[in-house]
Short mmCIF file of C-alpha atoms in Angstrom, two decimals:
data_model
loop_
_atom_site.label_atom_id
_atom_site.label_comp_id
_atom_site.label_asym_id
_atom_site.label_seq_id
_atom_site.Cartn_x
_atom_site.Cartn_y
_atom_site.Cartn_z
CA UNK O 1263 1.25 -6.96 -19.52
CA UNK O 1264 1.51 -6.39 -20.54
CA UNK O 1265 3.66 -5.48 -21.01
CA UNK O 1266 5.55 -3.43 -20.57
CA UNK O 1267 3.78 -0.73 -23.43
CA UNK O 1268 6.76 0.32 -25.84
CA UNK O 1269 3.75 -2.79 -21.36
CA UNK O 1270 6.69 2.42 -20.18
CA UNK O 1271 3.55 0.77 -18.68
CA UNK O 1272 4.07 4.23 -16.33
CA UNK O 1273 1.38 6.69 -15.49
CA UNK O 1274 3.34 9.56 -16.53
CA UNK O 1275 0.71 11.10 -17.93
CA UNK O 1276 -2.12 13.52 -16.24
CA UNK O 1277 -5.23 11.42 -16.88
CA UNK O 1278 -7.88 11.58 -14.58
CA UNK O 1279 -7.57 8.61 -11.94
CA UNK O 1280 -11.11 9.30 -10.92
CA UNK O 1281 -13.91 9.08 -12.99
CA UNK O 1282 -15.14 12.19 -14.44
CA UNK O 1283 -17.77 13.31 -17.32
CA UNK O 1284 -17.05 15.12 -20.51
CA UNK O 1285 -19.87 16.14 -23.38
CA UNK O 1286 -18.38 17.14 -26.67
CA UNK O 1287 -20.44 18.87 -29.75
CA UNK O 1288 -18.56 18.41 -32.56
CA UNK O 1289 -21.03 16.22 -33.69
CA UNK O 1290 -24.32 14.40 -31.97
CA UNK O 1291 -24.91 10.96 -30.98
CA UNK O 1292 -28.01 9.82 -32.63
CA UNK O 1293 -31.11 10.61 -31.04
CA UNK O 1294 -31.90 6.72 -30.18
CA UNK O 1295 -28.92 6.74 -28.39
CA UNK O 1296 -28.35 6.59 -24.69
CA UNK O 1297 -26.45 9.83 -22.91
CA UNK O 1298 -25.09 7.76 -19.94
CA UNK O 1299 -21.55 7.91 -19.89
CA UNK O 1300 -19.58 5.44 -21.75
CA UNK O 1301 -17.29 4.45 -19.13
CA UNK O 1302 -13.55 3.35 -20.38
CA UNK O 1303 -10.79 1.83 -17.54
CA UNK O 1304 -7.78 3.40 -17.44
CA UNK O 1305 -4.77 1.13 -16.10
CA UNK O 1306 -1.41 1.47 -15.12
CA UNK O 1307 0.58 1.72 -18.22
CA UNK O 1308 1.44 4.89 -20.98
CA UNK O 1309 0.04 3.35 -24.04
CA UNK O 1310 -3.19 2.12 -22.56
CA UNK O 1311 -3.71 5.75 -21.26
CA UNK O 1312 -2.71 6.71 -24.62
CA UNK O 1313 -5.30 4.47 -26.85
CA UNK O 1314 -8.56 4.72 -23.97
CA UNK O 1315 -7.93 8.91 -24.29
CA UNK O 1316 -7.86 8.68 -28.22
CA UNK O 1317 -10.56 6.20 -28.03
CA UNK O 1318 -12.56 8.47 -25.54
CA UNK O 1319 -11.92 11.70 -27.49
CA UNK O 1320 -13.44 10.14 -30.41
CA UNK O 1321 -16.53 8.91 -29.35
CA UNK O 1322 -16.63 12.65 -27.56
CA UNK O 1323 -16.57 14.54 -30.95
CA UNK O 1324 -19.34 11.93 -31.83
CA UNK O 1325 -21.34 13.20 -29.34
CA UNK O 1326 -21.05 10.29 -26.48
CA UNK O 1327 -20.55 10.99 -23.21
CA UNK O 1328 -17.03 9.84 -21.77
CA UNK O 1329 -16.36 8.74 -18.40
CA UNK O 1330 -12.73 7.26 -17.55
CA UNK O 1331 -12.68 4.82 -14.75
CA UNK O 1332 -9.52 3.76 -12.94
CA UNK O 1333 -9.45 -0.05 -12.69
CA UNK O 1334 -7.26 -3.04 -12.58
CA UNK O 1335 -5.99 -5.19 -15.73
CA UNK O 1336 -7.75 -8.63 -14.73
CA UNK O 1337 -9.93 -7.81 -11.91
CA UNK O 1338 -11.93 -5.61 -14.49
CA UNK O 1339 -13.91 -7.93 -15.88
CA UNK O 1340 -15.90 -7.94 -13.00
CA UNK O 1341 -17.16 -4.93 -13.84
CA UNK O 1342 -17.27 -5.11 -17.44
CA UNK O 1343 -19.65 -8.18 -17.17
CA UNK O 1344 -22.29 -5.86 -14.97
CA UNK O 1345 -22.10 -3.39 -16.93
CA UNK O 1346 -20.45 -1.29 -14.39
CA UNK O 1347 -17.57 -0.76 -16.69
CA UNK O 1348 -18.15 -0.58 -20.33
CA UNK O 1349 -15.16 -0.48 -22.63
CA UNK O 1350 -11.26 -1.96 -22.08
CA UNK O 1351 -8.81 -0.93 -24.54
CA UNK O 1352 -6.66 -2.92 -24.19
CA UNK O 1353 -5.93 -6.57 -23.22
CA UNK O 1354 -2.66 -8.20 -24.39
CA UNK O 1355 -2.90 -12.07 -25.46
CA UNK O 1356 0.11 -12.02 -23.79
CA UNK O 1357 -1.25 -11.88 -20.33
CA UNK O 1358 -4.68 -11.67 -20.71
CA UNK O 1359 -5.91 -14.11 -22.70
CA UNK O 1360 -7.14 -16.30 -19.97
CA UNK O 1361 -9.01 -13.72 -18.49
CA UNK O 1362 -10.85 -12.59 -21.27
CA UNK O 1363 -11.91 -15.85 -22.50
CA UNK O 1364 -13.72 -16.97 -19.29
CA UNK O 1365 -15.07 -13.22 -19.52
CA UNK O 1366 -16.51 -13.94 -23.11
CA UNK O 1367 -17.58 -17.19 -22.59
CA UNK O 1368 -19.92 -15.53 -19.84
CA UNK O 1369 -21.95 -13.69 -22.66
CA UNK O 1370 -21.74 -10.62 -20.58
CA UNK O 1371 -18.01 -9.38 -22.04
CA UNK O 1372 -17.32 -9.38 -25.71
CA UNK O 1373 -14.39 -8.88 -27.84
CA UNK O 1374 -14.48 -5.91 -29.66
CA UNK O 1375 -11.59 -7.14 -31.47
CA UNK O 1376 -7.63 -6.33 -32.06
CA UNK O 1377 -6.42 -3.11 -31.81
CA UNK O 1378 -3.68 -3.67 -34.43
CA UNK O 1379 -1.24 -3.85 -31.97
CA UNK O 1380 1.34 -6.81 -32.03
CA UNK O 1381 2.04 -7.83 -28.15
CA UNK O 1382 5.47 -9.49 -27.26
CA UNK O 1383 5.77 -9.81 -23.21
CA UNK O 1384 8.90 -11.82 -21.82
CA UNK O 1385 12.11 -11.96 -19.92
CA UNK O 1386 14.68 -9.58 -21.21
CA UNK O 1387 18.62 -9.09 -20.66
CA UNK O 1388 21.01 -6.28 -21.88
CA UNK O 1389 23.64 -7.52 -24.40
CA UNK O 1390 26.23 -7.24 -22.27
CA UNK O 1391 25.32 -9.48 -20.01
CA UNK O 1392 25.73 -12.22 -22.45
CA UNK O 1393 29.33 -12.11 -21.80
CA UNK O 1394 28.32 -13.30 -18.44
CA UNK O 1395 25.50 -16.10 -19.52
CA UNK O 1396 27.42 -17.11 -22.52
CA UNK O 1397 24.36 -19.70 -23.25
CA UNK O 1398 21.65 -16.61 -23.45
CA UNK O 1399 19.18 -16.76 -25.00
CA UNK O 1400 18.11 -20.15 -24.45
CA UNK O 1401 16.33 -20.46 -21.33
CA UNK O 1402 18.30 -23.24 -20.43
CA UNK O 1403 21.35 -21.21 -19.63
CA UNK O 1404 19.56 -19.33 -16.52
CA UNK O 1405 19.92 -22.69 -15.22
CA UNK O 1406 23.75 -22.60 -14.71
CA UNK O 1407 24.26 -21.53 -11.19
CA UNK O 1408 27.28 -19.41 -12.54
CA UNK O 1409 24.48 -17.92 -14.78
CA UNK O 1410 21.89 -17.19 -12.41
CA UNK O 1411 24.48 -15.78 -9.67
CA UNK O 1412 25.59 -13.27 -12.46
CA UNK O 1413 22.42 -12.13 -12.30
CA UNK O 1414 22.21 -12.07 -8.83
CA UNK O 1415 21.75 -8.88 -6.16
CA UNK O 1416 23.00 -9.00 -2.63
CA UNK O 1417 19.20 -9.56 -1.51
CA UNK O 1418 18.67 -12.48 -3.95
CA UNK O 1419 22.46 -14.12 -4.37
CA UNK O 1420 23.24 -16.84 -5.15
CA UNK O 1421 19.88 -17.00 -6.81
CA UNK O 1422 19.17 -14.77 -9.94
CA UNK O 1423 17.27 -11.58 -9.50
CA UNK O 1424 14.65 -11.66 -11.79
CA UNK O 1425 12.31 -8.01 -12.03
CA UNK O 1426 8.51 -8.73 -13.17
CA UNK O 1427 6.24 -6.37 -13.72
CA UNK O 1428 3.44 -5.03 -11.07
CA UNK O 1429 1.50 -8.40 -9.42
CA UNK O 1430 -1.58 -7.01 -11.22
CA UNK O 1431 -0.42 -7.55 -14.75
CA UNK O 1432 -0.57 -11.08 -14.52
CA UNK O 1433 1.92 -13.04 -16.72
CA UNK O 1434 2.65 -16.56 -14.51
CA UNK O 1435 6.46 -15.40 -13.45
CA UNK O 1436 6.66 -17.35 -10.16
CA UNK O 1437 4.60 -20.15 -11.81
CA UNK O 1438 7.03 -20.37 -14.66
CA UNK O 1439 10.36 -20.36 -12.05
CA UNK O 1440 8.93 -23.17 -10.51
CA UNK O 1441 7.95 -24.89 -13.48
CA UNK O 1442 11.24 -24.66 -15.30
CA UNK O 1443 13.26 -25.06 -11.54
CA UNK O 1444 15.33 -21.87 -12.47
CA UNK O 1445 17.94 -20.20 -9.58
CA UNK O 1446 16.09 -17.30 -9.56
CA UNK O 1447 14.05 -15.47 -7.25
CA UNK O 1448 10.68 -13.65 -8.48
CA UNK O 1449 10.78 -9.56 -7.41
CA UNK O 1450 8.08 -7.53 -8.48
CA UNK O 1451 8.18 -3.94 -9.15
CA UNK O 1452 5.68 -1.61 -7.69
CA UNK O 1453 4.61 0.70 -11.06
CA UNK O 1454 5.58 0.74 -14.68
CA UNK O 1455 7.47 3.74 -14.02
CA UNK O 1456 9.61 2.45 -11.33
CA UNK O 1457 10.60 -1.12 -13.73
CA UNK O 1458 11.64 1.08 -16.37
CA UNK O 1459 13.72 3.26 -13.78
CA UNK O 1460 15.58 0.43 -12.71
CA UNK O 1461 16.50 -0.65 -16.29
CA UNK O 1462 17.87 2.97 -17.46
CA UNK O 1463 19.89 2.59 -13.91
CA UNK O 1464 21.45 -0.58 -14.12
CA UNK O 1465 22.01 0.04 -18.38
CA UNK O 1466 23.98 3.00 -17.40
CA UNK O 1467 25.99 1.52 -14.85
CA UNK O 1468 26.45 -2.28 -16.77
CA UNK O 1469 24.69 -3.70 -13.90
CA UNK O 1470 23.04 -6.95 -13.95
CA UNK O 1471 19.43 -7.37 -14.99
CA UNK O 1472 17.11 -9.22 -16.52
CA UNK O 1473 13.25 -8.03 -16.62
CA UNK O 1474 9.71 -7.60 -18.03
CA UNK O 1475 9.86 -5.49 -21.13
CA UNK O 1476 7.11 -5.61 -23.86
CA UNK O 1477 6.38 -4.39 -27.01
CA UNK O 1478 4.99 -2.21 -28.40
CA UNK O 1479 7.27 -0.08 -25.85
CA UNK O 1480 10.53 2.29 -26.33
CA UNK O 1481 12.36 0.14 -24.26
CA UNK O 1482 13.59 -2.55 -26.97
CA UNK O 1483 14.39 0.24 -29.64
CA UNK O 1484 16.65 2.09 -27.31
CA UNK O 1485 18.55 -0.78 -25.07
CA UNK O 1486 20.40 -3.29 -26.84
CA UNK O 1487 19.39 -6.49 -25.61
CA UNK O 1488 17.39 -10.25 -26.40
CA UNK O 1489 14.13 -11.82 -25.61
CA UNK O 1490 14.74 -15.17 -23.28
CA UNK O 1491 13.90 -17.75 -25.08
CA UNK O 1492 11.65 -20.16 -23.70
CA UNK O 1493 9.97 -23.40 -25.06
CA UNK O 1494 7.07 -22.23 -26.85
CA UNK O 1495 3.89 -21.25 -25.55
CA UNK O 1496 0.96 -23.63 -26.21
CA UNK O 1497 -2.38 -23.24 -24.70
CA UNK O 1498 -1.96 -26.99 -23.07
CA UNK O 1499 1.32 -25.51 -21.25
CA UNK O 1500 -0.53 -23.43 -19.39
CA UNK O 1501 -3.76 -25.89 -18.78
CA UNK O 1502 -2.40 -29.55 -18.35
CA UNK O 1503 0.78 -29.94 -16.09
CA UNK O 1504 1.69 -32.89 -18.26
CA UNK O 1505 2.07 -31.31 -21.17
CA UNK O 1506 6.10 -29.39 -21.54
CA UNK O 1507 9.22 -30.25 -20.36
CA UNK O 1508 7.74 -30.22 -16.49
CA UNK O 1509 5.26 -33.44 -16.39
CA UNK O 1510 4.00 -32.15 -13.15
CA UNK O 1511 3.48 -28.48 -13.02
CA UNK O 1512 2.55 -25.72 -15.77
CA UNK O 1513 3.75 -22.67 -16.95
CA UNK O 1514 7.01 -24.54 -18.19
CA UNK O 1515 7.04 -22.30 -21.38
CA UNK O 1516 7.10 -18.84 -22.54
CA UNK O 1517 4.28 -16.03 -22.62
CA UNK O 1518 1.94 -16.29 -25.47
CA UNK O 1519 2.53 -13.29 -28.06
CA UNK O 1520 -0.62 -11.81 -30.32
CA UNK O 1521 -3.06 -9.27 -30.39
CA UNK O 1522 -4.05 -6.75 -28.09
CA UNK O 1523 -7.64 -6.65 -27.89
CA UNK O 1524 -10.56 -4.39 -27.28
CA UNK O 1525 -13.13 -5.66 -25.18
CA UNK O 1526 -16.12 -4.77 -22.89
CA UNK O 1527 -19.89 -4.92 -21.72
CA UNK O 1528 -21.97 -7.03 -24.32
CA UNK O 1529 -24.47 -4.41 -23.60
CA UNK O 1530 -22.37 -1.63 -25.33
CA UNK O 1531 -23.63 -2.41 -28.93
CA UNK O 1532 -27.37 -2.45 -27.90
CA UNK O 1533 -27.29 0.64 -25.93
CA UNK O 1534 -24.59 2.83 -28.02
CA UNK O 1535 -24.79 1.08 -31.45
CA UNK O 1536 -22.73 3.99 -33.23
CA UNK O 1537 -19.76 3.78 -30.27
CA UNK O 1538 -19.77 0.47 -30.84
CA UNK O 1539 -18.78 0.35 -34.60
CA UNK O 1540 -16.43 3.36 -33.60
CA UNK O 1541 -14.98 1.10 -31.06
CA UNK O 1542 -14.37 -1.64 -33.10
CA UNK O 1543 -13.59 0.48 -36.18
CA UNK O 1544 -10.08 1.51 -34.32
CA UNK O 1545 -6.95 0.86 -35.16
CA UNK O 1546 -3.65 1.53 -34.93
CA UNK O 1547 0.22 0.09 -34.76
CA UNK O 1548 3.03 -0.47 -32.90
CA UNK O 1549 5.05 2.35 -34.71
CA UNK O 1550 2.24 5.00 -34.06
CA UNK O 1551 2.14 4.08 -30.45
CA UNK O 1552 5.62 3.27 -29.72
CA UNK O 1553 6.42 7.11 -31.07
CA UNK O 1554 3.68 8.17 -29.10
CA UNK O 1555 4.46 6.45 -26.21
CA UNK O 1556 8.53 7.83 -26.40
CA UNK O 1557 7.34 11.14 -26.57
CA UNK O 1558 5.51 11.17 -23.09
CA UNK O 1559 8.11 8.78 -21.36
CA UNK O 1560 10.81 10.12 -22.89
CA UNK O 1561 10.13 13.70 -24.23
CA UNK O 1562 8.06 14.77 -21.59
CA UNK O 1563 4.75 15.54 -23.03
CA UNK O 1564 1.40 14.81 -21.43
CA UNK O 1565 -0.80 12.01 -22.84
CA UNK O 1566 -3.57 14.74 -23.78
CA UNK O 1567 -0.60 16.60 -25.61
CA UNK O 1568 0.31 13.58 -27.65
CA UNK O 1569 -3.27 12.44 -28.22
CA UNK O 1570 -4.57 15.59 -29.44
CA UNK O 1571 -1.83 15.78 -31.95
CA UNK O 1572 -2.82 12.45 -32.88
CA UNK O 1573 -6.56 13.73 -33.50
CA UNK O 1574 -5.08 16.62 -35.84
CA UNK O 1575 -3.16 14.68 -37.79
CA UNK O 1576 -5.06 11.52 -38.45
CA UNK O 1577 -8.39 13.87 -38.94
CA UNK O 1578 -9.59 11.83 -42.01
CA UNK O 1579 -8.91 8.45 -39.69
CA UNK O 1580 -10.75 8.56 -37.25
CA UNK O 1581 -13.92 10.71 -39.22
CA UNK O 1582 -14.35 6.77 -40.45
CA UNK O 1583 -14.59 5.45 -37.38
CA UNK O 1584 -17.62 7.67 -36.46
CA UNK O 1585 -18.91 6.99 -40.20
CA UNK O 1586 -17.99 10.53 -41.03
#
């Protein structure tokens, strides 16, 4: 997802993984209000931890009780249309669009709306490997066997080695190697952390690779490299097989780019109408979170360290959101 997160999508941070209660007094909930927890998922990248703990400490000085739920990008929605989960924080039209939308259209899961986030998921290359894939970055170059064996690994060669993020983020990789009939073989990594890992390895060494990075993430400010360009997403590319270049098969485009979204239980504005507008009241931008997001990958700070400097500083901000 995607992303990923400036999608690292890494769980550097020392979030709770199991769910667990917190009451705050700063202010109270009103009185009509219910006390069960508020229950927000927590996935498997740094700036989702980052927004669902700045989300969750606000709605704490409100007076809400906070739960935070470990849970998986798509497979979510399950619980969001029980009501077993309550809040997601974030879901990228990048990867999630799909998802969400047969959520929605269930009347159980509604969009809370963007986050004012801009998402950009897709494949990526360091510069120098343009030297070796003169044609980058039009897709069409990964076609070139030269190409693709320049971007091969002993494990993969003479197919490309392309790196995609974790299975569970989605994103139609395989699909779109298939649809497009590129030399390259599909290799997911296992976390966030250990895509990003492999990048900073083979940067330093001028290794081949081409991989999942999104935005808003570090990763594009401090490599120098390009975006693949692919033919452009459509909404028919990824529902009618005739539509694209591939008359047969979809997925012969690029990943969508857009918001990231807010979404959860429909129930959440009937049973927490204050959380509700908070929810929806938030915002924030890819240069907020991409700093924030640097200084636990990068710096070494916890998410709760980074988040709670975000709550001193932006005071006046979030006060709004709880109609303050």
């Amino acid at each position: 997802m995607k992303a990923i997160g400036f999608k690292t999508r890494t769980v550097a941070a020392s979030l709770a993984v199991s769910a667990i209660a917190i009451m705050a007094s700063s202010f109270s909930a009103t009185a009509q209000e219910s006390q069960d927890p508020i229950k927000l998922t927590l996935h498997d990248w740094t700036g989702q931890l980052i927004t669902t703990q700045i989300m969750g400490d606000v709605l704490q000085k409100a007076g809400y009780n906070v739960e935070y739920v470990q849970a998986d990008y798509l497979a979510q929605f399950a619980g969001l249309e029980t009501g077993d989960l309550d809040v997601a924080m974030e879901m990228w039209e990048t990867t999630g669009r799909e998802a969400m939308d047969a959520a929605t259209a269930t009347g159980k899961v509604e969009n809370f709306g963007p986050t004012g986030m801009k998402a950009k998921e897709e494949w990526w290359y360091p510069s120098y490997m343009k030297e070796k894939c003169p044609g980058l970055p039009n897709w069409e170059a990964l076609k070139d066997p030269a190409c693709a064996e320049a971007f091969s690994t002993a494990e993969t060669a003479p197919k490309g080695r392309y790196l995609g993020g974790p299975v569970t983020w989605g994103g139609f990789d395989d699909e779109r190697v298939e649809a497009l009939d590129l030399p390259f073989e599909v290799i997911h990594a296992g976390t966030d952390a250990a895509l990003f890992a492999e990048l900073e390895s083979a940067y330093q060494r001028k290794a081949p690779i081409l991989l999942w990075i999104y935005a808003p993430h570090w990763a594009p400010a401090k490599y120098e490299g390009e975006w693949v360009d692919f033919p452009e997403y459509t909404p028919e590319c990824y529902n009618d097989p005739s539509w694209g270049i591939n008359p047969d098969m979809a997925y012969d485009c690029g990943k969508p780019h857009g918001e990231i979204w807010k979404v959860g239980w429909a129930g959440v504005k009937d049973k927490w109408p204050g959380a509700y507008a908070a929810i929806k009241a938030f915002t924030i931008n890819n240069d907020e979170m991409g700093k924030m997001i640097t200084d636990v990958d990068l710096n070494g700070k916890t998410v709760e360290a980074v988040t709670d400097d975000w709550m001193a500083a932006n005071e006046d901000r979030w006060m709004t959101w709880i109609g303050k």
